[in-house]
């Protein structure tokens, strides 16, 4: 029986993975999988039951936020968990303000095995209790994301970003240098730019070029401007981080990676993020054992790509460590003693570009030997050398004397809450599925004319078109009505124009002898011809001998009930004729041979 318990049991995973799934979508999944119709009320109760059981009770979880921090510190020694509360919002009670989490394995892995580049971004929580998830993401030796720390705050402001940076600087050993040798990549978040300038003034702060261009192109458009913008995007980059990306894709990847967790309650969300990071570190550790060389697969792929361009360059050697590489109209200088190239790609990325590879081919050097140590297997394994320890669930935590924390006060914004984010004008509406027809020019299915539909072409002002050699055009001169008596003359004149008046409108068509149907480009502008007569479609009380194509049922052409009865009678008649005749025993049977019957 398809009741609430049955739906909650069989579609638990669908609801957990998509907490915002629509009820009609859940109904459709049940109908497709089991062929059962379930009402919306049953689906709503099942969804509420699953979300209450598996997505957590947010008030109960906020009350034990201090216990969760103690469990993380006790199981993962060296981890940093900072809980911030306020007693001013509700007098006499502690109200949640923020929590900062940096696991010991992530901290040690970034300090020893990752480049000095960090991406910052914020993402909205989609559960019952709203808030912002601030993330700090690095890059490993294979150019993949490496989660370092994350925090949950009530709002994204300069105060919350400054608190997040102070916690990060203290535990990542960035306080004394104030960001010296560090590269930061971010978007234009509220308060982030001001916090970086105040707390990390010596760091290189890069803005996401994709977001900058999306703002600039609204005022300065053009393909030439776009090319010039991306050509000079790396002009002022520092080369100490060995990272040349102009986008903050690592933070965007992390936000989409934890999308399902952001729908859940507080501790359930944080635990799912911790488990995902723990499983990812195990996967990446096993991935390093499958490398075919000492250099990461990303670096080897880049070297192979640049090697294809290197064979086309011309080089001149000075006899020492300098080379002149002719690349089209440009001449670049490569210096092996300083590991530099005038195109700056080698310095920014840390992997030889096509210009030094061209000289390496001449000297029979191996390009992989000149890759920086950040892409080597030994350094890569240092990033995943530590392990994240498991944590028991909330029901098994010991009772403590920690104060109870109240959830933050939910500020209801005016208007209906939006489910989807605002997309840019040039951003595709869908990344998968059926493409939208918005912006696609319409095309008439009758006359094949672009810019009009089949239902509007009868009144359109489109010019004459050609369809399979048959010319169709408008004519405003007086015309005669084509009748059945003119059929013979029309068939003798196969190339003459027949002027047909359809409901007061004049149409000029080119009649062909073997044509069964003349389409005059319109929903009602059709003239049907039989072997002996031409019928005007303006009359509706006659049999046109025409049916709409494409109507099928169970793999066959659909028919009316009258046609079905006619087929049934036809089968019965054929069946009666095919049965053998049965003669009565009272009548003498006739012999097939008359002579034999006479002799008897």
XYZ file of C-alpha atoms in Angstrom:
600
model
C 0.000 0.000 0.000
C 1.438 3.389 -1.054
C 1.117 5.253 2.236
C 3.399 7.778 3.942
C 5.708 5.164 5.466
C 6.091 3.367 2.133
C 6.997 6.563 0.244
C 9.448 7.626 2.993
C 11.140 4.217 2.914
C 11.537 3.822 -0.851
C 12.340 7.451 -1.760
C 14.473 8.422 1.232
C 17.629 8.895 -0.862
C 15.861 11.113 -3.401
C 14.557 13.409 -0.663
C 17.890 13.566 1.181
C 19.864 14.350 -1.996
C 17.257 16.918 -3.114
C 15.679 18.456 -0.008
C 13.939 21.095 -2.157
C 12.344 18.537 -4.496
C 8.864 19.505 -5.654
C 5.894 17.365 -4.665
C 4.811 16.903 -8.280
C 8.325 15.741 -9.118
C 8.141 13.189 -6.311
C 4.755 12.042 -7.625
C 6.245 11.577 -11.079
C 9.159 9.516 -9.710
C 6.739 7.198 -7.912
C 4.580 6.818 -11.002
C 7.526 6.065 -13.298
C 9.203 3.573 -10.966
C 6.200 1.725 -9.535
C 3.258 2.768 -11.741
C 1.308 4.015 -8.694
C -0.437 7.357 -8.272
C 0.139 8.963 -4.869
C -1.530 12.145 -3.700
C 0.340 15.319 -2.832
C -0.619 15.127 0.837
C 1.046 11.715 1.211
C 4.190 12.992 -0.558
C 4.259 16.075 1.680
C 3.984 14.019 4.868
C 6.649 11.576 3.654
C 9.009 14.408 2.785
C 8.457 16.041 6.190
C 9.073 12.720 7.925
C 12.346 12.076 6.080
C 13.632 15.613 6.566
C 12.802 15.524 10.273
C 14.477 12.152 10.760
C 17.569 12.428 8.562
C 18.146 16.157 8.085
C 18.154 16.880 11.813
C 16.365 19.096 14.294
C 18.041 22.487 14.044
C 17.060 23.718 17.518
C 18.368 20.573 19.168
C 21.622 20.774 17.201
C 22.224 24.447 17.992
C 21.794 23.648 21.676
C 24.761 21.243 21.557
C 27.144 23.281 19.429
C 29.712 23.444 22.282
C 29.578 19.665 22.644
C 30.262 19.281 18.933
C 33.313 21.544 19.213
C 34.634 19.470 22.121
C 34.158 16.219 20.147
C 36.134 17.584 17.182
C 38.997 18.718 19.405
C 39.139 15.404 21.279
C 39.000 13.123 18.224
C 41.166 15.235 15.892
C 44.036 16.477 18.027
C 45.412 19.821 16.929
C 42.215 20.941 15.187
C 40.890 24.449 15.713
C 37.201 24.988 16.479
C 36.069 28.450 17.590
C 32.449 29.076 18.634
C 31.253 32.659 18.842
C 28.047 33.595 20.661
C 26.328 36.761 21.813
C 24.295 37.541 24.938
C 22.963 40.865 23.683
C 20.422 39.600 21.171
C 18.279 37.731 23.717
C 18.955 38.816 27.328
C 20.043 35.930 29.524
C 20.669 33.506 26.648
C 23.596 32.743 24.366
C 22.679 33.206 20.714
C 24.785 31.708 17.958
C 26.922 34.135 15.952
C 29.498 31.960 14.177
C 31.714 28.880 14.217
C 35.169 28.405 12.664
C 36.540 24.919 11.866
C 40.033 24.036 10.653
C 40.949 20.373 11.007
C 44.524 19.459 11.858
C 44.964 17.246 8.764
C 43.843 20.060 6.443
C 46.065 22.635 8.156
C 49.234 20.496 8.053
C 48.504 19.342 4.496
C 48.246 22.894 3.190
C 51.359 24.112 4.984
C 53.513 21.227 3.701
C 52.077 20.130 0.368
C 50.159 23.005 -1.269
C 51.137 26.225 -2.966
C 50.671 29.556 -1.179
C 47.408 30.400 -2.873
C 44.006 30.631 -1.181
C 40.538 31.235 -2.593
C 37.771 32.782 -0.484
C 34.059 32.663 -1.171
C 30.711 32.632 0.601
C 27.605 30.538 -0.005
C 24.072 30.792 1.339
C 22.619 28.073 3.556
C 19.357 26.709 2.202
C 17.991 24.968 5.295
C 15.499 26.123 7.924
C 18.008 28.351 9.685
C 19.586 30.712 7.189
C 23.154 31.936 7.226
C 26.383 32.075 5.230
C 29.101 29.471 4.812
C 32.545 31.070 4.388
C 35.204 28.823 2.868
C 38.976 28.911 2.452
C 40.165 26.657 -0.386
C 43.683 25.889 -1.645
C 45.165 24.028 -4.636
C 46.999 20.707 -4.479
C 49.753 19.453 -6.772
C 47.285 18.246 -9.394
C 45.580 21.654 -9.551
C 42.499 20.397 -7.710
C 40.712 22.018 -4.787
C 42.021 21.475 -1.265
C 39.624 22.506 1.559
C 41.513 24.261 4.364
C 38.915 25.803 6.670
C 35.269 26.813 6.709
C 33.032 28.888 8.943
C 29.316 29.519 9.390
C 28.201 33.058 10.184
C 24.893 34.838 10.371
C 25.615 37.400 7.654
C 28.405 38.237 5.229
C 29.833 41.555 6.411
C 33.204 43.151 7.013
C 33.003 42.150 10.685
C 32.425 38.445 9.921
C 35.138 38.346 7.242
C 37.603 40.034 9.608
C 36.823 37.467 12.323
C 37.322 34.650 9.809
C 40.675 36.097 8.648
C 41.955 36.545 12.214
C 41.233 32.919 13.042
C 42.867 31.799 9.814
C 45.963 33.963 10.213
C 46.594 32.746 13.745
C 46.483 29.045 12.936
C 48.085 29.179 9.454
C 51.079 31.181 10.693
C 50.303 34.303 8.672
C 50.208 36.876 11.469
C 53.866 37.934 11.466
C 54.328 38.108 7.678
C 50.899 39.713 7.144
C 50.457 37.688 3.994
C 53.946 38.034 2.522
C 54.315 35.459 -0.276
C 50.590 34.622 -0.215
C 48.184 34.934 -3.147
C 44.480 35.497 -2.436
C 41.746 35.055 -5.049
C 38.200 36.198 -4.374
C 35.094 37.788 -5.830
C 33.653 41.135 -4.798
C 32.128 39.893 -1.535
C 30.783 42.357 0.959
C 33.542 43.435 3.329
C 36.130 40.963 2.020
C 38.264 43.440 0.080
C 38.431 45.843 3.020
C 39.325 43.021 5.422
C 42.159 41.770 3.210
C 43.599 45.270 2.846
C 43.496 45.760 6.622
C 44.726 42.371 7.888
C 46.827 41.007 4.986
C 48.331 44.083 3.316
C 51.410 42.259 1.978
C 49.445 39.541 0.182
C 48.739 39.583 -3.543
C 44.987 39.974 -3.939
C 43.586 38.846 -7.292
C 40.000 39.484 -8.305
C 38.119 36.904 -10.347
C 38.499 38.117 -13.942
C 35.294 36.436 -15.062
C 33.207 38.498 -12.632
C 35.058 41.693 -13.571
C 34.422 41.132 -17.264
C 30.737 40.358 -16.656
C 30.423 43.845 -15.125
C 32.572 45.659 -17.663
C 30.925 44.227 -20.748
C 27.624 45.820 -19.800
C 29.160 49.193 -20.643
C 32.106 48.294 -22.888
C 31.029 45.622 -25.321
C 32.739 44.145 -28.331
C 34.780 41.106 -29.283
C 38.003 43.104 -29.625
C 37.684 44.490 -26.088
C 37.053 40.982 -24.761
C 40.229 39.635 -26.380
C 42.324 42.523 -25.078
C 40.902 42.091 -21.566
C 41.818 38.414 -21.307
C 45.205 39.027 -22.957
C 46.274 41.440 -20.216
C 44.560 39.660 -17.292
C 47.872 38.168 -16.037
C 50.058 41.184 -16.749
C 50.614 42.168 -13.096
C 50.571 38.752 -11.417
C 53.300 37.895 -8.938
C 55.153 34.643 -9.633
C 55.776 33.432 -6.079
C 52.620 31.241 -5.831
C 53.218 29.308 -9.105
C 49.541 29.710 -9.938
C 48.394 31.616 -13.029
C 44.616 31.179 -12.892
C 42.514 34.329 -13.277
C 39.312 32.789 -11.855
C 38.153 31.620 -8.434
C 36.964 28.246 -9.689
C 38.318 26.326 -6.690
C 35.879 28.058 -4.323
C 33.000 27.730 -6.763
C 33.760 24.021 -7.053
C 33.673 23.597 -3.287
C 30.318 25.384 -3.008
C 28.717 23.133 -5.611
C 30.396 20.074 -4.053
C 28.609 20.660 -0.722
C 25.305 21.813 -2.235
C 23.265 18.947 -0.774
C 24.756 19.508 2.682
C 23.738 23.180 2.685
C 20.061 22.149 2.761
C 20.430 20.335 6.083
C 20.446 21.505 9.683
C 23.509 22.876 11.420
C 25.530 19.995 12.892
C 24.278 17.579 10.220
C 25.659 19.932 7.573
C 29.021 20.355 9.289
C 29.367 16.608 9.774
C 28.583 15.898 6.130
C 31.243 18.403 5.054
C 33.783 16.779 7.392
C 32.960 13.293 6.088
C 33.214 14.431 2.466
C 36.636 15.974 3.105
C 37.762 12.828 4.954
C 36.695 10.551 2.087
C 38.235 12.893 -0.482
C 41.635 12.800 1.224
C 41.525 9.000 1.158
C 40.600 9.019 -2.530
C 43.369 11.451 -3.451
C 45.890 9.399 -1.493
C 44.963 6.320 -3.517
C 44.961 8.371 -6.720
C 48.663 9.239 -6.260
C 49.579 5.538 -6.334
C 48.331 5.309 -9.935
C 50.582 8.026 -11.343
C 52.724 6.807 -14.210
C 55.491 9.322 -13.459
C 56.858 11.435 -10.628
C 54.979 14.487 -11.940
C 51.229 15.017 -11.513
C 48.960 14.086 -14.446
C 47.880 17.718 -14.878
C 51.487 18.885 -15.283
C 52.300 16.058 -17.698
C 49.249 16.892 -19.781
C 50.344 20.526 -19.991
C 53.875 19.501 -21.062
C 52.494 17.252 -23.795
C 50.281 20.060 -25.042
C 53.148 22.569 -25.147
C 55.449 20.041 -26.831
C 53.214 20.101 -29.896
C 53.815 23.849 -30.261
C 57.529 23.601 -29.435
C 58.391 21.714 -32.625
C 57.175 24.688 -34.692
C 59.503 27.214 -33.033
C 62.898 28.319 -34.316
C 65.694 28.722 -31.756
C 69.173 30.221 -31.537
C 71.656 29.183 -28.831
C 74.241 31.537 -27.336
C 76.504 28.665 -26.262
C 75.751 29.068 -22.537
C 72.282 28.998 -20.935
C 70.468 31.533 -23.124
C 68.229 30.845 -26.121
C 66.314 32.984 -28.583
C 63.006 31.370 -29.530
C 61.198 32.698 -32.610
C 57.432 32.289 -32.104
C 55.628 33.865 -35.031
C 56.363 37.587 -35.059
C 57.641 37.507 -31.461
C 61.093 36.534 -30.211
C 61.310 35.201 -26.639
C 64.424 34.742 -24.508
C 64.850 31.642 -22.342
C 67.406 31.550 -19.535
C 67.964 28.148 -17.914
C 70.179 29.535 -15.166
C 67.342 31.686 -13.781
C 64.487 29.426 -14.969
C 62.812 32.299 -16.814
C 61.079 32.978 -20.115
C 60.051 36.402 -21.367
C 56.468 35.210 -21.904
C 56.307 34.716 -18.071
C 54.310 31.512 -18.385
C 57.157 29.418 -16.943
C 57.495 31.688 -13.916
C 53.755 31.980 -13.230
C 52.837 28.317 -13.569
C 56.080 26.579 -12.599
C 55.849 24.264 -15.636
C 57.944 24.826 -18.801
C 56.017 26.394 -21.655
C 56.609 25.732 -25.352
C 59.628 28.089 -25.597
C 61.967 26.376 -23.078
C 60.686 22.972 -24.231
C 61.912 23.820 -27.743
C 65.393 24.414 -26.324
C 65.158 21.273 -24.183
C 64.537 19.187 -27.281
C 67.710 20.606 -28.787
C 69.789 19.826 -25.668
C 67.994 16.479 -25.103
C 66.767 17.541 -21.681
C 63.695 16.062 -20.022
C 60.985 18.749 -19.525
C 59.619 16.950 -16.437
C 62.912 17.620 -14.624
C 62.287 21.367 -14.815
C 58.836 21.236 -13.208
C 58.659 22.918 -9.782
C 58.472 20.678 -6.721
C 54.847 21.629 -6.029
C 53.767 19.268 -8.823
C 55.950 16.358 -7.732
C 54.522 13.199 -6.198
C 56.514 13.537 -2.992
C 55.093 16.982 -2.280
C 51.618 15.898 -3.327
C 51.574 13.090 -0.753
C 52.550 15.529 2.008
C 49.228 17.299 1.503
C 47.397 14.064 2.360
C 49.844 12.616 4.879
C 47.590 13.233 7.886
C 44.262 11.541 8.488
C 40.911 12.929 9.610
C 39.551 10.835 12.465
C 35.876 9.729 12.605
C 33.361 11.215 15.044
C 30.338 9.548 16.676
C 26.839 10.886 16.162
C 25.104 13.288 18.517
C 23.133 10.569 20.324
C 26.378 9.024 21.622
C 28.002 12.203 22.918
C 28.489 12.385 26.694
C 26.472 14.810 28.760
C 28.348 18.010 29.638
C 27.793 21.234 31.533
C 28.211 23.398 28.438
C 25.671 26.212 28.115
C 22.776 25.819 25.696
C 23.052 27.922 22.552
C 19.992 29.383 20.882
C 19.727 29.526 17.087
C 20.093 32.957 15.485
C 16.995 35.051 15.038
C 15.641 34.546 11.538
C 15.196 37.890 9.807
C 12.360 37.585 7.344
C 13.093 39.525 4.177
C 10.315 41.249 2.239
C 8.877 39.412 -0.722
C 8.828 35.775 -1.643
C 12.138 33.918 -1.067
C 13.933 33.121 -4.315
C 14.970 29.543 -4.971
C 17.364 30.188 -7.863
C 20.192 32.675 -8.075
C 20.177 35.551 -10.531
C 21.824 34.617 -13.803
C 23.740 36.901 -16.124
C 22.199 37.955 -19.411
C 24.601 35.891 -21.514
C 24.626 32.908 -19.132
C 22.904 29.814 -20.558
C 19.598 29.048 -18.921
C 20.206 25.306 -18.781
C 23.423 23.336 -18.643
C 21.717 20.079 -19.500
C 18.383 18.802 -20.775
C 16.259 20.165 -23.582
C 17.424 23.488 -24.958
C 15.073 26.407 -24.585
C 13.425 27.770 -27.750
C 13.722 31.336 -26.499
C 15.555 33.464 -29.047
C 15.303 30.811 -31.782
C 13.724 32.119 -35.025
C 10.468 30.362 -35.821
C 10.099 28.430 -39.062
C 6.844 27.620 -40.835
C 6.317 23.881 -41.251
C 4.360 24.452 -44.464
C 6.286 26.994 -46.504
C 9.613 26.701 -44.606
C 9.726 30.483 -44.127
C 11.716 31.755 -41.127
C 10.214 34.318 -38.819
C 6.652 32.959 -38.755
C 4.702 29.963 -37.524
C 2.327 27.640 -39.332
C -0.648 29.123 -37.474
C 0.096 32.713 -38.518
C 1.317 32.378 -42.085
C -2.184 32.776 -43.501
C -2.166 36.421 -42.395
C 1.567 37.100 -42.679
C 3.131 39.459 -45.193
C 5.878 37.061 -46.139
C 7.038 37.181 -49.712
C 6.849 34.343 -52.226
C 8.782 31.245 -51.233
C 9.796 28.052 -52.979
C 9.036 24.550 -51.694
C 10.263 21.556 -53.757
C 10.022 23.470 -57.008
C 6.404 24.568 -56.381
C 5.985 28.366 -56.399
C 3.453 29.812 -53.965
C 2.688 33.529 -53.938
C 0.034 36.023 -52.972
C -2.130 37.664 -55.616
C -4.511 40.535 -54.983
C -6.154 40.515 -58.450
C -9.710 39.168 -58.984
C -9.833 35.409 -59.400
C -12.179 32.646 -60.404
C -13.166 29.751 -58.172
C -11.666 26.446 -59.192
C -14.443 23.879 -59.513
C -14.675 20.211 -60.311
C -15.615 20.933 -63.970
C -12.219 22.532 -64.550
C -10.327 19.454 -63.409
C -9.597 18.070 -66.861
C -8.363 21.404 -68.149
C -6.195 21.816 -65.075
C -4.634 18.412 -65.545
C -3.825 19.194 -69.176
C -2.088 22.408 -68.078
C 0.388 21.068 -65.586
C 2.478 24.237 -65.309
C -0.244 26.893 -65.224
C -1.279 28.801 -62.134
C -4.655 27.975 -60.634
C -6.223 30.823 -58.727
C -8.265 29.566 -55.818
C -10.394 31.721 -53.565
C -10.492 30.474 -50.000
C -13.003 32.308 -47.831
C -12.629 35.575 -49.663
C -8.824 35.292 -49.999
C -7.064 34.695 -53.291
C -4.268 32.159 -53.563
C -1.988 31.430 -56.516
C -0.703 27.891 -56.690
C 1.230 25.902 -59.273
C -0.683 22.713 -60.016
C 1.220 19.536 -60.712
C -0.276 16.402 -62.205
C 0.957 13.950 -59.622
C 0.201 16.165 -56.619
C -2.241 14.689 -54.130
C -2.378 17.676 -51.784
C -1.663 21.388 -52.305
C -0.527 23.192 -49.155
C -1.001 26.936 -49.448
C 0.981 27.885 -46.317
C -1.554 28.325 -43.589
C -3.563 26.577 -40.964
C -6.718 26.741 -43.157
C -5.220 27.589 -46.550
C -5.071 24.070 -47.941
C -6.568 22.859 -51.202
C -6.994 19.100 -51.457
C -7.305 17.465 -54.884
C -8.558 13.998 -55.696
C -8.064 12.247 -59.065
C -11.360 13.759 -60.276
C -12.072 16.954 -58.325
C -10.624 19.881 -56.372
C -12.191 20.550 -52.952
C -12.306 23.934 -51.226
C -11.309 23.629 -47.561
C -13.597 26.514 -46.692
C -16.447 24.026 -46.593
C -16.599 22.068 -43.378
C -19.465 19.629 -44.056
C -17.563 17.420 -46.489
C -15.026 14.629 -46.135
C -11.638 16.143 -46.964
C -9.793 12.810 -46.890
C -7.141 14.366 -44.687
C -6.030 13.545 -41.157
C -3.403 15.206 -38.972
C -0.077 13.327 -39.120
C 1.803 12.149 -36.077
C -1.166 10.936 -33.962
C -0.235 7.449 -32.770
C -1.306 5.080 -30.015
C 0.750 2.101 -28.788
C 3.004 2.210 -31.833
C 0.225 2.317 -34.434
C -1.759 5.039 -36.153
C -4.670 6.257 -34.060
C -8.169 5.686 -35.493
C -11.644 6.779 -34.527
C -14.295 4.571 -32.943
C -16.247 4.415 -36.214
C -13.172 3.174 -38.083
C -12.578 0.616 -35.346
C -16.114 -0.741 -35.732
C -15.686 -0.951 -39.502
C -12.477 -2.941 -39.081
C -14.261 -5.297 -36.661
C -17.101 -5.967 -39.123
C -14.579 -6.482 -41.913
C -12.713 -9.086 -39.876
C -15.937 -10.894 -39.008
C -16.917 -11.024 -42.669
C -13.521 -12.357 -43.702
C -13.638 -14.949 -40.943
C -17.074 -16.213 -42.018
C -15.965 -16.512 -45.641
C -12.826 -18.427 -44.724
C -14.726 -21.128 -42.747
C -15.464 -24.439 -44.684
C -19.108 -25.217 -45.606
C -20.924 -27.909 -43.560
C -23.544 -30.022 -45.375
C -26.588 -31.619 -43.709
C -26.749 -35.465 -43.471
C -30.387 -35.557 -44.770
C -29.344 -34.395 -48.249
C -27.455 -36.832 -50.467
C -23.909 -35.892 -50.998
C -22.870 -35.193 -54.557
C -19.998 -37.170 -55.864
C -17.244 -35.253 -57.523
C -17.379 -37.764 -60.406
C -20.816 -37.867 -62.174
C -20.104 -41.167 -63.958
C -19.385 -42.887 -60.687
C -22.678 -41.714 -59.139
C -24.693 -42.980 -62.149
C -23.122 -46.397 -62.006
C -24.127 -46.712 -58.393
